[in-house]
Coordinates of C-alpha atoms in Angstrom, one line a residue:
X22 CA 0.0 -23.4 31.9
X23 CA 3.4 -24.3 33.5
X24 CA 5.6 -27.4 33.1
X25 CA 8.9 -27.8 34.9
X26 CA 11.9 -30.0 34.3
X27 CA 14.4 -30.9 37.0
X28 CA 18.1 -30.6 36.3
X29 CA 19.8 -33.2 34.3
X30 CA 16.9 -33.5 31.7
X31 CA 16.6 -32.1 28.2
X32 CA 13.7 -31.3 26.0
X33 CA 13.5 -31.9 22.2
X34 CA 10.7 -29.5 21.0
X35 CA 10.4 -28.3 17.4
X36 CA 13.7 -29.5 16.2
X37 CA 17.4 -29.4 16.9
X38 CA 17.5 -25.7 17.4
X39 CA 15.9 -26.0 20.8
X40 CA 17.8 -29.2 21.6
X41 CA 21.0 -27.3 21.3
X42 CA 19.9 -24.5 23.6
X43 CA 17.7 -26.2 26.2
X44 CA 19.8 -28.4 28.5
X45 CA 20.4 -29.0 32.2
X46 CA 19.3 -27.2 35.3
X47 CA 15.8 -26.3 36.3
X48 CA 13.7 -25.1 33.4
X49 CA 10.1 -24.1 32.9
X50 CA 7.7 -24.1 30.1
X51 CA 5.0 -21.5 30.5
X52 CA 2.1 -20.2 28.4
X53 CA 2.0 -16.4 29.0
X54 CA -1.1 -14.3 29.1
X55 CA -0.4 -12.9 25.6
X56 CA -0.4 -16.4 24.1
X57 CA 3.3 -16.8 23.9
X58 CA 4.6 -20.3 24.8
X59 CA 8.1 -19.9 26.3
X60 CA 10.8 -22.1 27.7
X61 CA 12.7 -20.2 30.4
X62 CA 14.7 -20.4 33.5
X63 CA 12.5 -20.9 36.5
X64 CA 14.1 -17.9 38.2
X65 CA 14.3 -15.5 35.2
X66 CA 11.3 -13.8 33.7
X67 CA 13.3 -11.5 31.3
X68 CA 12.0 -12.2 27.8
X69 CA 15.4 -11.5 26.3
X70 CA 16.8 -14.5 28.3
X71 CA 14.1 -17.0 27.2
X72 CA 15.6 -20.2 25.8
X73 CA 12.8 -20.4 23.3
X74 CA 9.5 -18.8 22.6
X75 CA 6.7 -19.6 20.1
X76 CA 6.5 -16.0 19.0
X77 CA 9.8 -16.5 17.2
X78 CA 8.3 -19.4 15.2
X79 CA 5.1 -18.0 13.6
X80 CA 2.8 -20.4 11.8
X81 CA -0.5 -19.2 10.4
X82 CA -1.5 -16.7 13.1
X83 CA -0.2 -13.4 14.4
X84 CA -1.2 -12.2 17.9
X85 CA -0.7 -8.8 19.6
X86 CA 3.0 -8.4 20.7
X87 CA 4.0 -10.9 18.0
X88 CA 6.3 -9.6 15.3
X89 CA 6.8 -10.5 11.7
X90 CA 10.4 -9.6 10.7
X91 CA 12.2 -8.7 7.6
X92 CA 16.0 -9.1 7.1
X93 CA 18.0 -12.1 8.1
X94 CA 15.3 -13.6 10.4
X95 CA 12.5 -13.1 7.9
X96 CA 9.5 -14.3 9.9
X97 CA 6.2 -14.6 8.1
X98 CA 2.9 -16.4 8.2
X99 CA 2.5 -19.8 6.5
X100 CA -0.9 -21.3 5.9
X101 CA -2.0 -24.8 7.0
X102 CA -2.2 -27.4 4.2
X103 CA -5.9 -27.9 5.1
X104 CA -8.3 -27.1 7.8
X105 CA -7.4 -30.3 9.6
X106 CA -3.8 -30.5 8.5
X107 CA -1.3 -28.2 10.2
X108 CA 1.6 -29.0 7.9
X109 CA 2.9 -26.0 6.0
X110 CA 0.7 -25.1 3.1
X111 CA 1.2 -23.2 -0.1
X112 CA 0.4 -19.6 1.0
X113 CA 2.6 -17.0 2.7
X114 CA 1.7 -13.6 4.1
X115 CA 4.5 -11.2 4.8
X116 CA 5.7 -7.7 4.1
X117 CA 8.2 -6.9 1.2
X118 CA 10.8 -4.4 0.3
X119 CA 11.8 -3.1 3.7
X120 CA 12.8 0.3 2.4
X121 CA 9.4 0.9 0.8
X122 CA 7.3 -1.9 2.4
X123 CA 4.1 -3.4 1.2
X124 CA 1.9 -6.3 2.4
X125 CA 1.9 -9.3 0.2
X126 CA 0.4 -12.8 -0.2
X127 CA 2.3 -15.4 -2.2
X128 CA 1.1 -18.8 -3.6
X129 CA 4.3 -20.7 -3.9
X130 CA 6.4 -18.4 -6.1
X131 CA 3.4 -16.5 -7.5
X132 CA 2.5 -13.1 -6.1
X133 CA -1.3 -13.0 -5.5
X134 CA -1.7 -9.7 -3.7
X135 CA 0.3 -6.5 -3.0
X136 CA -1.0 -3.6 -0.9
X137 CA -0.1 0.0 -1.3
X138 CA 3.1 1.3 0.3
X139 CA 3.5 2.3 3.9
X140 CA 2.7 6.0 4.3
X141 CA 3.9 6.5 7.9
X142 CA 0.8 5.3 9.8
X143 CA -0.8 2.6 7.6
X144 CA -0.5 0.7 4.4
X145 CA -2.3 2.5 1.6
X146 CA -5.5 0.7 0.6
X147 CA -5.4 -1.5 3.7
X148 CA -7.2 -1.0 7.1
X149 CA -5.2 0.4 10.0
X150 CA -4.7 -3.1 11.5
X151 CA -0.9 -3.3 11.3
X152 CA 1.9 -1.1 12.4
X153 CA 5.4 -1.1 11.0
X154 CA 8.6 0.0 12.8
X155 CA 12.3 0.3 11.9
X156 CA 14.4 -1.2 14.6
X157 CA 18.1 -1.6 15.5
X158 CA 20.5 -3.0 12.9
X159 CA 18.0 -2.1 10.2
X160 CA 15.4 -4.7 11.2
X161 CA 11.8 -3.7 10.5
X162 CA 8.9 -5.6 11.9
X163 CA 5.2 -5.9 11.4
X164 CA 2.7 -6.3 14.3
X165 CA -0.9 -5.8 15.0
X166 CA -1.8 -2.2 15.7
X167 CA -3.3 -2.4 19.2
X168 CA -4.3 1.3 19.1
X169 CA -7.1 0.4 16.5
X170 CA -7.9 -3.1 17.8
X171 CA -8.6 -4.7 21.2
X172 CA -5.1 -5.6 22.5
X173 CA -6.3 -8.6 24.4
X174 CA -8.9 -10.2 22.1
X175 CA -7.7 -10.1 18.5
X176 CA -5.7 -12.2 16.0
X177 CA -5.0 -12.3 12.3
X178 CA -4.9 -15.6 10.5
X179 CA -3.7 -16.8 7.1
X180 CA -6.3 -19.4 6.1
X181 CA -5.5 -22.5 4.0
X182 CA -7.2 -20.9 1.0
X183 CA -4.9 -17.9 1.0
X184 CA -7.3 -15.4 2.6
X185 CA -6.3 -13.3 5.5
X186 CA -8.9 -12.8 8.2
X187 CA -9.2 -10.8 11.4
X188 CA -10.8 -12.4 14.4
X189 CA -11.9 -10.7 17.6
X190 CA -13.3 -12.0 20.9
X191 CA -16.4 -10.3 22.2
X192 CA -15.5 -9.6 25.9
X193 CA -19.2 -9.6 27.1
X194 CA -20.3 -12.8 25.6
X195 CA -16.9 -14.5 25.4
X196 CA -17.7 -15.5 21.8
X197 CA -15.5 -15.1 18.8
X198 CA -16.9 -12.4 16.6
X199 CA -17.5 -12.8 12.9
X200 CA -14.3 -12.9 10.8
X201 CA -13.4 -9.9 8.8
X202 CA -11.7 -10.8 5.5
X203 CA -8.8 -8.5 4.9
X204 CA -7.6 -9.7 1.5
X205 CA -8.2 -8.1 -0.9
X206 CA -7.4 -5.3 1.5
X207 CA -8.0 -2.5 -1.0
X208 CA -10.9 -0.9 -2.8
X209 CA -9.4 -0.7 -6.3
X210 CA -10.8 1.2 -9.2
X211 CA -10.8 -0.5 -12.6
X212 CA -9.3 2.0 -15.0
X213 CA -11.4 2.8 -18.0
X214 CA -8.4 4.3 -19.7
X215 CA -4.7 4.0 -19.6
X216 CA -2.4 6.5 -17.8
X217 CA -0.6 9.1 -19.9
X218 CA 2.1 7.6 -22.1
X219 CA 0.3 4.2 -22.2
X220 CA -2.3 2.7 -24.4
X221 CA -4.4 -0.5 -24.6
X222 CA -2.5 -3.3 -26.2
X223 CA -4.0 -4.6 -29.4
X224 CA -3.4 -8.2 -28.4
X225 CA -5.1 -7.7 -25.0
X226 CA -8.5 -6.4 -25.9
X227 CA -10.3 -8.7 -23.4
X228 CA -8.1 -7.9 -20.4
X229 CA -7.5 -4.3 -21.5
X230 CA -3.8 -4.4 -20.6
X231 CA -2.0 -1.1 -20.9
X232 CA 1.3 -1.0 -22.6
X233 CA 3.7 1.8 -23.1
X234 CA 3.3 3.7 -26.4
X235 CA 5.9 3.0 -29.0
X236 CA 6.9 6.6 -29.7
X237 CA 10.1 6.7 -27.7
X238 CA 11.1 9.1 -25.0
X239 CA 14.4 10.6 -24.0
X240 CA 14.4 12.9 -27.1
X241 CA 14.9 16.1 -25.1
X242 CA 11.2 17.0 -25.1
X243 CA 9.9 14.6 -22.4
X244 CA 7.7 15.7 -19.6
X245 CA 5.9 14.1 -16.6
X246 CA 2.2 13.6 -16.3
X247 CA 0.8 13.6 -12.8
X248 CA -1.6 10.7 -11.9
X249 CA -3.1 11.0 -8.4
X250 CA -4.4 8.5 -5.9
X251 CA -2.3 5.6 -7.2
X252 CA -0.9 2.4 -5.7
X253 CA 2.8 2.8 -6.7
X254 CA 4.3 0.2 -9.2
X255 CA 6.1 -2.8 -7.9
X256 CA 9.1 -1.3 -6.2
X257 CA 11.3 -4.4 -5.7
X258 CA 13.5 -3.2 -8.6
X259 CA 13.0 0.5 -8.0
X260 CA 15.8 2.9 -7.2
X261 CA 15.9 4.9 -4.0
X262 CA 17.2 8.4 -3.5
X263 CA 16.9 9.0 0.3
X264 CA 18.5 12.5 0.2
X265 CA 16.0 13.8 -2.4
X266 CA 12.7 14.8 -0.8
X267 CA 11.1 17.2 -3.3
X268 CA 9.2 16.1 -6.5
X269 CA 11.0 18.7 -8.7
X270 CA 14.4 17.3 -7.7
X271 CA 13.3 13.7 -8.2
X272 CA 11.9 14.6 -11.6
X273 CA 15.3 16.0 -12.7
X274 CA 17.0 12.7 -11.6
X275 CA 14.4 10.7 -13.6
X276 CA 14.7 12.9 -16.6
X277 CA 18.5 12.4 -16.7
X278 CA 18.1 8.7 -17.0
X279 CA 16.7 7.5 -20.3
X280 CA 15.5 4.2 -18.8
X281 CA 13.5 6.0 -16.0
X282 CA 9.7 5.8 -16.7
X283 CA 8.2 7.2 -13.5
X284 CA 8.9 8.6 -10.1
X285 CA 7.2 9.4 -6.8
X286 CA 7.8 10.6 -3.3
X287 CA 7.1 7.9 -0.7
X288 CA 8.0 7.2 3.0
X289 CA 11.3 5.4 3.4
X290 CA 11.8 3.4 6.6
X291 CA 15.6 3.9 6.2
X292 CA 15.3 7.7 6.8
X293 CA 11.7 7.7 8.3
X294 CA 11.0 10.5 5.9
X295 CA 9.5 11.1 2.4
X296 CA 12.1 10.5 -0.3
X297 CA 12.5 10.0 -4.0
X298 CA 11.8 6.7 -5.7
X299 CA 12.2 6.0 -9.4
X300 CA 11.2 3.2 -11.8
X301 CA 12.8 2.0 -15.0
X302 CA 11.3 0.1 -17.9
X303 CA 7.9 -1.5 -17.2
X304 CA 5.5 -0.2 -14.5
X305 CA 4.0 -3.3 -13.0
X306 CA 0.8 -3.8 -10.9
X307 CA -0.6 -0.2 -11.2
X308 CA -3.9 0.5 -9.5
X309 CA -5.8 3.6 -8.5
X310 CA -7.9 4.1 -5.3
X311 CA -11.0 6.0 -4.6
X312 CA -10.0 7.8 -1.4
X313 CA -6.3 7.4 -0.9
X314 CA -3.0 6.8 -2.8
X315 CA 0.1 8.7 -3.8
X316 CA 1.0 11.0 -6.6
X317 CA 2.8 9.2 -9.5
X318 CA 4.7 11.1 -12.1
X319 CA 4.8 9.2 -15.4
X320 CA 7.3 10.0 -18.1
X321 CA 5.6 11.1 -21.4
X322 CA 7.1 11.8 -24.8
X323 CA 6.7 15.3 -26.3
X324 CA 6.7 18.8 -24.9
X325 CA 4.2 19.5 -22.2
X326 CA 1.3 21.6 -23.5
X327 CA 1.5 25.0 -22.1
X328 CA -1.5 26.4 -20.3
X329 CA -0.5 30.0 -21.0
X330 CA -1.9 30.0 -24.5
X331 CA -5.2 28.5 -23.4
X332 CA -5.5 31.1 -20.6
X333 CA -4.7 34.0 -23.0
X334 CA -7.1 32.7 -25.6
X335 CA -9.9 32.4 -23.1
X336 CA -9.3 35.9 -21.8
X337 CA -9.4 37.3 -25.3
X338 CA -12.7 35.6 -26.1
X339 CA -14.2 37.0 -22.9
X340 CA -13.0 40.5 -23.7
X341 CA -14.4 40.3 -27.2
X342 CA -17.8 39.1 -25.9
X343 CA -17.9 41.9 -23.3
X344 CA -17.0 44.5 -26.0
X345 CA -19.7 43.2 -28.4
X346 CA -22.4 42.9 -25.8
X347 CA -23.2 46.7 -25.7
X348 CA -23.3 46.8 -29.5
X349 CA -25.7 43.9 -29.5
X350 CA -28.0 45.5 -27.0
X351 CA -27.9 48.8 -29.0
X352 CA -28.8 46.9 -32.1
X353 CA -31.7 45.1 -30.4
X354 CA -33.1 48.3 -29.0
X355 CA -32.8 50.0 -32.5
X356 CA -34.7 47.1 -34.2
X357 CA -37.4 47.3 -31.5
X358 CA -37.9 51.0 -32.1
X359 CA -38.1 50.5 -35.9
X360 CA -40.8 47.8 -35.4
X361 CA -42.8 50.1 -33.1
X362 CA -42.5 53.0 -35.6
X363 CA -43.6 50.7 -38.5
X364 CA -46.6 49.5 -36.4
X365 CA -47.6 53.1 -35.6
X366 CA -47.3 54.2 -39.2
X367 CA -49.4 51.3 -40.4
X368 CA -52.1 52.2 -37.9
X369 CA -52.2 55.8 -39.0
X370 CA -52.7 54.8 -42.7
X371 CA -55.5 52.5 -41.8
X372 CA -57.4 55.2 -40.1

């Protein structure tokens, strides 16, 4: 689609921002093959010189080559108010915490969903539908991963009910394929017990909410319990240590801070490398996964039970059993012979 305006005219489209930029001369509105509606100079096809483009003003849908940004531009998807009402609704889909990013869905000011963190190639607990990159001036952006989807016939939409769905176009029949609901994006495992250092709250028997045990930490005897395949706690208030990359070093930092309750090693977009992240006080929104997740080290009061004593005790027991086994076999054979002799003697007397 192409619409041209002769010089001397102006176009007021989508507010004053465009009105300030689009004036005079010969201009052209064009719908590109990728679905981007642009306003450009008729003689200039360079995307960086477009006066305006719809990809910079996302609504409820993201297409391939479209980017959701973090930082000062902060582009995200906003749902429609209803199926037949395109006014902005109450749901927002975006990615949070650019240093340790996660996917999220908000209903007004209430967080409905949070994925696992970015592990370098996908969001933990989510399908490999999105890709995340760190760009110039510390701007990270989220886009559809065209290496795992058809680059020409796919879109992701935030519906008016808050669900995120993936639509594809079947190239053979030219029909839209069935929608795949992405949220909840994870297969979460309901914990039958609390992680080390936590217990079920007495006031939350129904919901089985885990609360930290009252016996305080930071008494010099603390240690860390390893919990595997976890979705890391909410990291919006976590501390980052980009120069620390080993769990042992990260543990020393956490141990030196009495408010630190847990730590992990996760991908940081700032360094594009695994780095230390620590949490203080409450650990919010903890989940475990069946097949993926990260290692979480949780601070626990008391000295860590040594495995050396258990190993030594087991070895001693085995040696004792091996030493007594020949004596037991000798005793069994002796008893058997005595029974045979007694039987023979009884037979002789009977005769």
